[in-house]
PDB file of C-alpha atoms in Angstrom:
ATOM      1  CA  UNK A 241      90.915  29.126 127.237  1.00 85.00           C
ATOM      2  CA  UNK A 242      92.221  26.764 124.391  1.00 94.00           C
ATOM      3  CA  UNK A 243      91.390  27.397 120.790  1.00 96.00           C
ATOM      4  CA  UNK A 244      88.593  25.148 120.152  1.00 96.00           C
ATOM      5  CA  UNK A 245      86.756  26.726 123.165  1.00 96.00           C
ATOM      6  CA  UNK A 246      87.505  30.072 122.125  1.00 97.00           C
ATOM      7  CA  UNK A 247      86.125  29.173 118.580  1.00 97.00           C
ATOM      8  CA  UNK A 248      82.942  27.918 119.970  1.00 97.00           C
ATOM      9  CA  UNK A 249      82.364  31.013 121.744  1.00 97.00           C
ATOM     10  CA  UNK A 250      83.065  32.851 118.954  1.00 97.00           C
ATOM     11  CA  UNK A 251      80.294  30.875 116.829  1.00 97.00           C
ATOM     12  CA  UNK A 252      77.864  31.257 119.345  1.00 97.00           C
ATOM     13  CA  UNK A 253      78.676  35.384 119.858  1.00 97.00           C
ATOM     14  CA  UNK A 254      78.423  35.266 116.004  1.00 96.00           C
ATOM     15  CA  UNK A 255      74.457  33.834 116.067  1.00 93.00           C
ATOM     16  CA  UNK A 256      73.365  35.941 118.449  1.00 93.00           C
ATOM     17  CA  UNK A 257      74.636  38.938 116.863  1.00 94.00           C
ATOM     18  CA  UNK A 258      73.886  38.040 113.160  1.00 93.00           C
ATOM     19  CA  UNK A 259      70.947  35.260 113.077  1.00 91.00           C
ATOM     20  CA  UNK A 260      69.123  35.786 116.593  1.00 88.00           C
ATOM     21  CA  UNK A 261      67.920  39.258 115.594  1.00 85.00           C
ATOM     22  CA  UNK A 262      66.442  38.239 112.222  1.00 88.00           C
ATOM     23  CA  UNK A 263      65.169  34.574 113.902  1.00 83.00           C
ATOM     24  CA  UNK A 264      63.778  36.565 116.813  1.00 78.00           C
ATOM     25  CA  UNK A 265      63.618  35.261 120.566  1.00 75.00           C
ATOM     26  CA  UNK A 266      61.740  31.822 121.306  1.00 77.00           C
ATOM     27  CA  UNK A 267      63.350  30.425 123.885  1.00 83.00           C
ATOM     28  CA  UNK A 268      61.269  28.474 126.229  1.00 88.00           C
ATOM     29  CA  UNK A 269      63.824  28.512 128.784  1.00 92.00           C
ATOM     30  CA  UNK A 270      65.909  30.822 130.862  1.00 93.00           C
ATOM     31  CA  UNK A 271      68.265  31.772 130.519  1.00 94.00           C
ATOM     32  CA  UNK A 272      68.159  31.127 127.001  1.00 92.00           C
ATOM     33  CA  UNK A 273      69.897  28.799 124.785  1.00 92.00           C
ATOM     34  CA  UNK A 274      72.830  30.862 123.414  1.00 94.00           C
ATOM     35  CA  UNK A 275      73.289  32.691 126.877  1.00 96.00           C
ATOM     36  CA  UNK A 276      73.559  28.928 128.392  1.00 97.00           C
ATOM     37  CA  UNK A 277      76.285  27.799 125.426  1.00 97.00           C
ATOM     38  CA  UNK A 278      77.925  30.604 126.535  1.00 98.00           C
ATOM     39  CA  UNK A 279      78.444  30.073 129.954  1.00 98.00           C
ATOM     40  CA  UNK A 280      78.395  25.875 129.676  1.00 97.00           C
ATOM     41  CA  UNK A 281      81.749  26.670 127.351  1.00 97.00           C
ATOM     42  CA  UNK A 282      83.480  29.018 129.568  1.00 97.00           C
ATOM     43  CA  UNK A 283      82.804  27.186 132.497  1.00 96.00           C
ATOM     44  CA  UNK A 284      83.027  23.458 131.630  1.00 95.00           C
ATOM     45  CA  UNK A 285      85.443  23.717 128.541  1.00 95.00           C
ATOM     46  CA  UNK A 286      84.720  22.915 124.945  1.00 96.00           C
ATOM     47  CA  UNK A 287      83.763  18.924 125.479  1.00 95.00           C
ATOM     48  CA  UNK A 288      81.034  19.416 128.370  1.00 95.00           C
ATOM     49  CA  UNK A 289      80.200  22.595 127.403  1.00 96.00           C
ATOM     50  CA  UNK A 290      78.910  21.770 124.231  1.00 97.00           C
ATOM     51  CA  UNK A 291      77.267  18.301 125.579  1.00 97.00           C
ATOM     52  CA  UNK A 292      75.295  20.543 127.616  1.00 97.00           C
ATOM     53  CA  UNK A 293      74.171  22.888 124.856  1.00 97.00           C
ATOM     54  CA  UNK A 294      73.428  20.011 122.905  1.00 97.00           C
ATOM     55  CA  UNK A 295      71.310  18.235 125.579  1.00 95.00           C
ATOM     56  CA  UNK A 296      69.748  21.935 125.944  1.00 95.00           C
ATOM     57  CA  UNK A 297      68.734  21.964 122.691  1.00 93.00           C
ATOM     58  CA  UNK A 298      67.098  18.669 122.728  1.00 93.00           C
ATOM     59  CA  UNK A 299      64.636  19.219 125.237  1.00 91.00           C
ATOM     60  CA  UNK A 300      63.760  22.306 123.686  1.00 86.00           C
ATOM     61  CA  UNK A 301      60.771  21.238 121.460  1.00 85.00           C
ATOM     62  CA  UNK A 302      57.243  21.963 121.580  1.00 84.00           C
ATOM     63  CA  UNK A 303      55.950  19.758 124.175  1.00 89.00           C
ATOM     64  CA  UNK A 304      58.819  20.868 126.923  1.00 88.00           C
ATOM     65  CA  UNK A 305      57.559  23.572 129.441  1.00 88.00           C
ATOM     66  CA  UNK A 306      60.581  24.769 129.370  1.00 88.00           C
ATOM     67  CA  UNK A 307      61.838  27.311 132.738  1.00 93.00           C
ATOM     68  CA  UNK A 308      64.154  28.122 134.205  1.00 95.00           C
ATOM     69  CA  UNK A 309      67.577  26.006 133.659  1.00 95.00           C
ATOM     70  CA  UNK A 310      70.972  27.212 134.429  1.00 96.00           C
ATOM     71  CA  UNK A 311      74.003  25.572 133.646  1.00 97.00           C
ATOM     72  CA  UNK A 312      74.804  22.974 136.552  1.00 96.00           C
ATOM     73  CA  UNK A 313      77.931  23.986 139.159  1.00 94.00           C
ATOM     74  CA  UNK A 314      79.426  20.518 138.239  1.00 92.00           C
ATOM     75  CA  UNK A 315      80.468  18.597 134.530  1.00 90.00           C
ATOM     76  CA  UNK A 316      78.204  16.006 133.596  1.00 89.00           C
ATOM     77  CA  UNK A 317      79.307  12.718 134.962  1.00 86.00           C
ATOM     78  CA  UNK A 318      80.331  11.467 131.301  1.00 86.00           C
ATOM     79  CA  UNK A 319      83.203  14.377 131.504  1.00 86.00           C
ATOM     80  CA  UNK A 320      84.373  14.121 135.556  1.00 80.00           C
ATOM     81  CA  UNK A 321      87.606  11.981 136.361  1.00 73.00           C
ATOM     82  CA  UNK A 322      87.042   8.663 136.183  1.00 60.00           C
ATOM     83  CA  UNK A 323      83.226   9.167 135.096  1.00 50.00           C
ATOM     84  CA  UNK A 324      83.824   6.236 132.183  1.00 49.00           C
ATOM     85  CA  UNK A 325      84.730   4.060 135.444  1.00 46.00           C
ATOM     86  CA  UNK A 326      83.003   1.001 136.553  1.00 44.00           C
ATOM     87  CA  UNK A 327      81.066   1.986 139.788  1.00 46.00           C
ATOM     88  CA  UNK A 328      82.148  -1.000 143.045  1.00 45.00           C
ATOM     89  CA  UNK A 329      79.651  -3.348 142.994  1.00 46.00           C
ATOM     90  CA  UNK A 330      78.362  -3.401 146.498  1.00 47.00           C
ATOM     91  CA  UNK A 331      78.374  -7.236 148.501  1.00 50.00           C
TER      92      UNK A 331
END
């Protein structure tokens, strides 16, 4: 685990033991936000990890139905090898 990953962890350990009690527990998905960062970070790094929190967060609003979304087996294309590639253009 590098530092920035571990420090990211850290924060979100830190707002679920210090702000999520006093904000209380709204999550519209499952599992919920801070239990995703957590496991996004450890398993996809710092970068994707917190791309996919971020993207969590984003279709949390009051409109989404929310559900059940876990954190996807695979990094998001943007952060696999060669994911900035041009695709081959097909004849």
């Amino acid at each position: 685990m590098n530092p920035l990953q571990a420090l990211l962890i850290g924060l979100v350990k830190g707002y679920r033991l210090l702000l999520s009690p006093w904000i209380g527990s709204a999550c519209r998905f499952t599992p919920t936000c801070s239990q995703y960062s957590l496991q996004a970070l450890q398993e996809h790094g710092a970068a994707a990890g917190s791309y996919l929190t971020l993207a969590r967060i984003a279709r949390c609003h009051p409109w989404c139905d929310g559900g059940h979304d876990p954190v996807p087996a695979d990094k998001p294309r943007l952060f696999r090898w060669g994911g900035l590639q041009q695709q081959k253009k097909h004849p």
